[in-house]
PDB file of C-alpha atoms in Angstrom:
ATOM      1  CA  MET F 271     -18.908  49.061 -26.878  1.00 53.00           C
ATOM      2  CA  SER F 272     -19.445  46.051 -26.822  1.00 57.00           C
ATOM      3  CA  GLN F 273     -16.446  44.697 -28.860  1.00 60.00           C
ATOM      4  CA  LEU F 274     -14.782  47.368 -25.651  1.00 53.00           C
ATOM      5  CA  HIS F 275     -16.017  45.513 -23.168  1.00 58.00           C
ATOM      6  CA  GLU F 276     -15.331  41.959 -24.320  1.00 61.00           C
ATOM      7  CA  THR F 277     -11.852  43.221 -24.761  1.00 57.00           C
ATOM      8  CA  SER F 278     -11.939  43.810 -21.069  1.00 57.00           C
ATOM      9  CA  ASN F 279     -13.051  40.421 -20.017  1.00 58.00           C
ATOM     10  CA  ASN F 280     -10.600  39.043 -21.822  1.00 58.00           C
ATOM     11  CA  ILE F 281      -8.061  40.649 -19.904  1.00 57.00           C
ATOM     12  CA  ARG F 282      -9.342  40.409 -16.686  1.00 58.00           C
ATOM     13  CA  PHE F 283      -9.334  36.397 -17.652  1.00 54.00           C
ATOM     14  CA  LEU F 284      -5.540  36.425 -19.188  1.00 54.00           C
ATOM     15  CA  SER F 285      -4.283  38.141 -15.672  1.00 57.00           C
ATOM     16  CA  HIS F 286      -5.817  34.960 -13.762  1.00 52.00           C
ATOM     17  CA  ARG F 287      -4.603  32.798 -16.430  1.00 53.00           C
ATOM     18  CA  PRO F 288      -1.892  31.754 -13.832  1.00 54.00           C
ATOM     19  CA  VAL F 289      -4.606  30.756 -11.107  1.00 48.00           C
ATOM     20  CA  TRP F 290      -6.720  29.073 -13.496  1.00 43.00           C
ATOM     21  CA  LEU F 291      -3.734  26.421 -14.311  1.00 42.00           C
ATOM     22  CA  LEU F 292      -2.318  25.983 -11.008  1.00 44.00           C
ATOM     23  CA  LEU F 293      -6.156  24.692  -9.863  1.00 43.00           C
ATOM     24  CA  LEU F 294      -5.785  22.943 -13.345  1.00 42.00           C
ATOM     25  CA  ALA F 295      -2.728  20.515 -12.504  1.00 45.00           C
ATOM     26  CA  LEU F 296      -3.507  20.453  -8.955  1.00 42.00           C
ATOM     27  CA  VAL F 297      -6.629  18.796  -9.962  1.00 45.00           C
ATOM     28  CA  LEU F 298      -5.119  16.512 -12.787  1.00 46.00           C
ATOM     29  CA  ALA F 299      -2.432  16.254 -10.030  1.00 49.00           C
ATOM     30  CA  GLY F 300      -4.879  14.853  -7.554  1.00 49.00           C
ATOM     31  CA  CYS F 301      -6.845  12.584 -10.473  1.00 56.00           C
ATOM     32  CA  SER F 302      -2.653  11.009 -10.992  1.00 71.00           C
ATOM     33  CA  ALA F 303      -2.646  10.094  -7.976  1.00 69.00           C
ATOM     34  CA  GLN F 304      -5.870   8.806  -6.767  1.00 86.00           C
ATOM     35  CA  ASN F 305      -5.073   6.633 -10.416  1.00 93.00           C
ATOM     36  CA  ASP F 306      -1.571   5.601  -9.136  1.00 94.00           C
ATOM     37  CA  GLN F 307      -3.075   4.346  -5.883  1.00 93.00           C
ATOM     38  CA  ARG F 308      -6.451   2.627  -7.725  1.00 94.00           C
ATOM     39  CA  GLU F 309      -3.885   1.056 -10.363  1.00 96.00           C
ATOM     40  CA  PHE F 310      -1.230  -0.194  -7.247  1.00 96.00           C
ATOM     41  CA  GLU F 311      -4.077  -1.886  -5.477  1.00 94.00           C
ATOM     42  CA  GLN F 312      -5.308  -3.447  -8.714  1.00 95.00           C
ATOM     43  CA  GLU F 313      -2.017  -4.796  -8.388  1.00 95.00           C
ATOM     44  CA  ALA F 314      -1.891  -6.528  -5.031  1.00 95.00           C
ATOM     45  CA  LEU F 315      -5.478  -8.751  -5.294  1.00 93.00           C
ATOM     46  CA  GLN F 316      -3.425 -10.473  -8.209  1.00 94.00           C
ATOM     47  CA  ALA F 317      -2.657 -14.023  -7.181  1.00 93.00           C
ATOM     48  CA  PRO F 318       0.939 -14.374  -5.375  1.00 94.00           C
ATOM     49  CA  ASP F 319       4.074 -14.073  -7.967  1.00 94.00           C
ATOM     50  CA  GLY F 320       7.262 -14.540  -6.671  1.00 94.00           C
ATOM     51  CA  TYR F 321       8.484 -13.776  -3.100  1.00 96.00           C
ATOM     52  CA  THR F 322      11.682 -11.885  -1.423  1.00 96.00           C
ATOM     53  CA  GLN F 323      13.685 -14.517   0.742  1.00 96.00           C
ATOM     54  CA  THR F 324      14.931 -13.478   3.703  1.00 96.00           C
ATOM     55  CA  ASP F 325      16.419 -14.970   7.062  1.00 95.00           C
ATOM     56  CA  GLY F 326      15.439 -15.536  10.039  1.00 94.00           C
ATOM     57  CA  HIS F 327      16.595 -11.666  11.157  1.00 94.00           C
ATOM     58  CA  GLY F 328      15.603 -10.077   8.039  1.00 93.00           C
ATOM     59  CA  LYS F 329      18.773 -10.110   5.522  1.00 93.00           C
ATOM     60  CA  ILE F 330      17.157  -9.791   2.124  1.00 94.00           C
ATOM     61  CA  ASP F 331      18.674 -12.269  -0.269  1.00 88.00           C
ATOM     62  CA  LYS F 332      19.992 -10.281  -2.762  1.00 82.00           C
ATOM     63  CA  ILE F 333      19.389 -13.346  -5.360  1.00 86.00           C
ATOM     64  CA  GLN F 334      15.538 -14.397  -4.506  1.00 88.00           C
ATOM     65  CA  ASN F 335      14.644 -11.313  -4.001  1.00 89.00           C
ATOM     66  CA  ASP F 336      10.693 -10.126  -5.628  1.00 92.00           C
ATOM     67  CA  PRO F 337      10.688  -6.281  -6.726  1.00 91.00           C
ATOM     68  CA  ASP F 338       6.567  -6.680  -6.599  1.00 92.00           C
ATOM     69  CA  ASP F 339       6.772  -7.346  -3.427  1.00 95.00           C
ATOM     70  CA  TRP F 340       6.889  -5.142  -0.722  1.00 97.00           C
ATOM     71  CA  ARG F 341       6.189  -1.191  -2.172  1.00 96.00           C
ATOM     72  CA  THR F 342       4.891   1.441  -0.509  1.00 95.00           C
ATOM     73  CA  ALA F 343       1.208   2.478  -2.200  1.00 95.00           C
ATOM     74  CA  PRO F 344       2.050   5.854  -4.032  1.00 95.00           C
ATOM     75  CA  PHE F 345      -0.757   7.828  -1.390  1.00 92.00           C
ATOM     76  CA  PHE F 346       1.753   6.747   2.048  1.00 91.00           C
ATOM     77  CA  GLN F 347       5.151   7.225   0.084  1.00 92.00           C
ATOM     78  CA  GLY F 348       6.811   9.280   1.782  1.00 90.00           C
ATOM     79  CA  LEU F 349       5.353   8.588   4.863  1.00 89.00           C
ATOM     80  CA  ILE F 350       6.064   4.628   5.793  1.00 92.00           C
ATOM     81  CA  THR F 351       8.346   2.020   4.510  1.00 94.00           C
ATOM     82  CA  VAL F 352       7.900  -1.598   5.030  1.00 96.00           C
ATOM     83  CA  ASP F 353      10.579  -4.605   4.890  1.00 97.00           C
ATOM     84  CA  PRO F 354      10.100  -7.745   3.552  1.00 97.00           C
ATOM     85  CA  ALA F 355       8.080 -10.388   5.605  1.00 97.00           C
ATOM     86  CA  PHE F 356      11.169 -12.125   7.023  1.00 97.00           C
ATOM     87  CA  PRO F 357      11.558 -15.462   7.690  1.00 97.00           C
ATOM     88  CA  ASN F 358      10.409 -16.045   3.910  1.00 97.00           C
ATOM     89  CA  PRO F 359      10.428 -18.872   3.220  1.00 96.00           C
ATOM     90  CA  ALA F 360       9.173 -19.909   6.247  1.00 96.00           C
ATOM     91  CA  LEU F 361       7.367 -23.280   8.035  1.00 94.00           C
ATOM     92  CA  SER F 362       4.468 -23.555   9.296  1.00 90.00           C
ATOM     93  CA  THR F 363       5.572 -23.774  13.023  1.00 92.00           C
ATOM     94  CA  ASP F 364       7.345 -20.521  12.076  1.00 95.00           C
ATOM     95  CA  ASP F 365       7.018 -16.526  13.858  1.00 96.00           C
ATOM     96  CA  ILE F 366       7.433 -14.029  10.760  1.00 96.00           C
ATOM     97  CA  VAL F 367       7.725 -10.600  11.433  1.00 96.00           C
ATOM     98  CA  ILE F 368       6.915  -7.744   9.138  1.00 96.00           C
ATOM     99  CA  GLN F 369       8.930  -4.308   9.787  1.00 96.00           C
ATOM    100  CA  THR F 370       7.394  -0.809   9.074  1.00 94.00           C
ATOM    101  CA  HIS F 371       8.510   2.567   9.832  1.00 93.00           C
ATOM    102  CA  ILE F 372       6.398   5.703  10.108  1.00 90.00           C
ATOM    103  CA  THR F 373       8.978   8.426   8.706  1.00 86.00           C
ATOM    104  CA  THR F 374       6.744  10.995  10.077  1.00 80.00           C
ATOM    105  CA  GLY F 375       4.926  12.656  13.016  1.00 72.00           C
ATOM    106  CA  ASP F 376       1.962  13.472  10.589  1.00 66.00           C
ATOM    107  CA  THR F 377       0.059  10.950   9.268  1.00 67.00           C
ATOM    108  CA  ASN F 378      -3.218  10.125   8.638  1.00 71.00           C
ATOM    109  CA  ILE F 379      -2.681   6.232   9.230  1.00 77.00           C
ATOM    110  CA  ARG F 380      -4.410   4.819  12.934  1.00 78.00           C
ATOM    111  CA  ASP F 381      -3.693   1.466  12.305  1.00 85.00           C
ATOM    112  CA  LEU F 382      -1.846  -0.713  10.174  1.00 88.00           C
ATOM    113  CA  VAL F 383      -4.109  -4.329   9.438  1.00 90.00           C
ATOM    114  CA  ALA F 384      -2.623  -7.778   7.953  1.00 92.00           C
ATOM    115  CA  TYR F 385      -4.563  -9.713   5.603  1.00 91.00           C
ATOM    116  CA  VAL F 386      -3.793 -13.000   3.200  1.00 93.00           C
ATOM    117  CA  TYR F 387      -5.060 -12.602   0.925  1.00 92.00           C
ATOM    118  CA  TYR F 388      -6.975 -16.032  -1.016  1.00 89.00           C
ATOM    119  CA  HIS F 389      -7.174 -15.207  -4.838  1.00 81.00           C
ATOM    120  CA  SER F 390     -10.430 -16.186  -6.721  1.00 74.00           C
ATOM    121  CA  THR F 391     -12.676 -17.153  -3.452  1.00 76.00           C
ATOM    122  CA  SER F 392     -15.964 -15.862  -2.373  1.00 77.00           C
ATOM    123  CA  SER F 393     -13.882 -14.761   0.722  1.00 78.00           C
ATOM    124  CA  PRO F 394     -10.947 -13.480  -0.397  1.00 85.00           C
ATOM    125  CA  LEU F 395      -9.587 -11.811   2.522  1.00 87.00           C
ATOM    126  CA  LYS F 396      -9.238 -12.956   6.635  1.00 87.00           C
ATOM    127  CA  PRO F 397      -7.177 -10.854   9.085  1.00 86.00           C
ATOM    128  CA  VAL F 398      -3.449 -12.475  10.060  1.00 89.00           C
ATOM    129  CA  GLY F 399      -1.866 -10.767  13.805  1.00 86.00           C
ATOM    130  CA  ASN F 400      -3.345  -8.209  15.822  1.00 82.00           C
ATOM    131  CA  PRO F 401      -4.434  -4.599  14.313  1.00 82.00           C
ATOM    132  CA  ILE F 402      -1.201  -2.164  14.632  1.00 82.00           C
ATOM    133  CA  SER F 403      -2.654   1.175  16.789  1.00 81.00           C
ATOM    134  CA  ILE F 404      -0.150   3.599  15.211  1.00 79.00           C
ATOM    135  CA  SER F 405      -0.041   5.744  18.241  1.00 72.00           C
ATOM    136  CA  SER F 406       2.874   7.812  18.306  1.00 68.00           C
ATOM    137  CA  GLY F 407       3.777   8.827  15.013  1.00 74.00           C
ATOM    138  CA  PHE F 408       7.456   8.323  14.103  1.00 82.00           C
ATOM    139  CA  GLY F 409       9.030   4.840  14.855  1.00 88.00           C
ATOM    140  CA  GLN F 410       8.844   1.101  13.894  1.00 92.00           C
ATOM    141  CA  TYR F 411       5.734  -0.805  14.428  1.00 91.00           C
ATOM    142  CA  ASP F 412       5.965  -4.418  13.853  1.00 94.00           C
ATOM    143  CA  ILE F 413       3.023  -6.878  12.880  1.00 94.00           C
ATOM    144  CA  ASN F 414       3.803 -10.735  13.938  1.00 95.00           C
ATOM    145  CA  PHE F 415       1.600 -13.390  12.608  1.00 94.00           C
ATOM    146  CA  THR F 416       2.135 -17.669  13.002  1.00 93.00           C
ATOM    147  CA  ALA F 417       2.501 -19.052   9.787  1.00 93.00           C
ATOM    148  CA  SER F 418      -0.071 -21.057   9.799  1.00 90.00           C
ATOM    149  CA  GLU F 419      -2.650 -18.421  10.308  1.00 91.00           C
ATOM    150  CA  LEU F 420      -1.925 -18.158   6.288  1.00 89.00           C
ATOM    151  CA  ALA F 421      -3.342 -21.073   5.875  1.00 82.00           C
ATOM    152  CA  ARG F 422      -7.219 -21.683   4.137  1.00 73.00           C
ATOM    153  CA  PHE F 423      -6.684 -25.280   5.355  1.00 71.00           C
ATOM    154  CA  ASN F 424      -4.870 -28.404   7.639  1.00 69.00           C
ATOM    155  CA  ASN F 425      -1.987 -27.906   5.286  1.00 76.00           C
ATOM    156  CA  ALA F 426      -0.247 -24.762   5.187  1.00 81.00           C
ATOM    157  CA  SER F 427       2.335 -25.345   2.890  1.00 89.00           C
ATOM    158  CA  GLY F 428       1.878 -22.645  -0.109  1.00 92.00           C
ATOM    159  CA  LEU F 429       2.805 -19.087  -1.991  1.00 94.00           C
ATOM    160  CA  TYR F 430       0.057 -16.310   0.054  1.00 95.00           C
ATOM    161  CA  ARG F 431      -0.518 -13.153  -0.675  1.00 96.00           C
ATOM    162  CA  LEU F 432      -0.534 -10.799   2.251  1.00 96.00           C
ATOM    163  CA  ILE F 433      -1.456  -7.229   2.175  1.00 96.00           C
ATOM    164  CA  LEU F 434      -1.783  -4.249   4.122  1.00 95.00           C
ATOM    165  CA  TYR F 435      -4.483  -1.799   4.996  1.00 92.00           C
ATOM    166  CA  ASP F 436      -4.794   1.094   7.004  1.00 89.00           C
ATOM    167  CA  SER F 437      -7.802   1.489   8.687  1.00 79.00           C
ATOM    168  CA  ASN F 438      -8.570   4.839   8.407  1.00 64.00           C
ATOM    169  CA  SER F 439     -11.340   4.780   5.982  1.00 52.00           C
ATOM    170  CA  SER F 440     -14.825   2.510   5.415  1.00 51.00           C
ATOM    171  CA  ASN F 441     -14.616  -1.030   4.793  1.00 57.00           C
ATOM    172  CA  TYR F 442     -10.806  -2.396   4.240  1.00 64.00           C
ATOM    173  CA  GLY F 443      -9.170   1.065   4.501  1.00 82.00           C
ATOM    174  CA  ASN F 444      -6.295   1.980   2.037  1.00 89.00           C
ATOM    175  CA  ILE F 445      -3.753  -0.439   0.750  1.00 94.00           C
ATOM    176  CA  VAL F 446      -0.596   0.185   1.689  1.00 94.00           C
ATOM    177  CA  SER F 447       2.062  -2.258   0.987  1.00 97.00           C
ATOM    178  CA  TYR F 448       1.589  -6.134   0.201  1.00 97.00           C
ATOM    179  CA  GLY F 449       4.360  -8.628   0.005  1.00 97.00           C
ATOM    180  CA  ASP F 450       4.099 -12.421  -0.648  1.00 97.00           C
ATOM    181  CA  ILE F 451       5.344 -15.387   1.587  1.00 97.00           C
ATOM    182  CA  LEU F 452       6.214 -19.210   0.532  1.00 96.00           C
ATOM    183  CA  ILE F 453       5.669 -21.803   3.905  1.00 95.00           C
ATOM    184  CA  GLU F 454       7.236 -24.614   2.806  1.00 93.00           C
TER     185      GLU F 454
END
């Protein structure tokens, strides 16, 4: 009788096997997405390295194009795209624009906040420009700031890392994108 009961339990387990496999696959996919986001954020929090050259209208120079700049983070792929900052390089008196495009009306992004990242300092993040409220979903949202806002000291020249965060979460939120800007 106990062997019959054990066989019956095995058959019941096997009949639910596709459900268990599906649940396992979903859990693993969620872990993978979190790991991908964490890896992306670790890459963003590195010293600036290279930049994508653009003119004053955002046209990308094919020769000076850093493939790491302005990628969309895994959590936000399919929801937002970020165009390279322009102009890049910029003079300290230039106004810089980063164009973002919300590609779906169903997004959890409420605000975008830009920070300049100072690698290896005790206060590594400083906000630049004004937060952009994503109120209506679809559309283009521009982040505007002056090149001199990136400087920690009076001399603004140098290569800077800019990081875009969503402000949905506690602290800074999740990193949406990042890229490097050269101030001459």
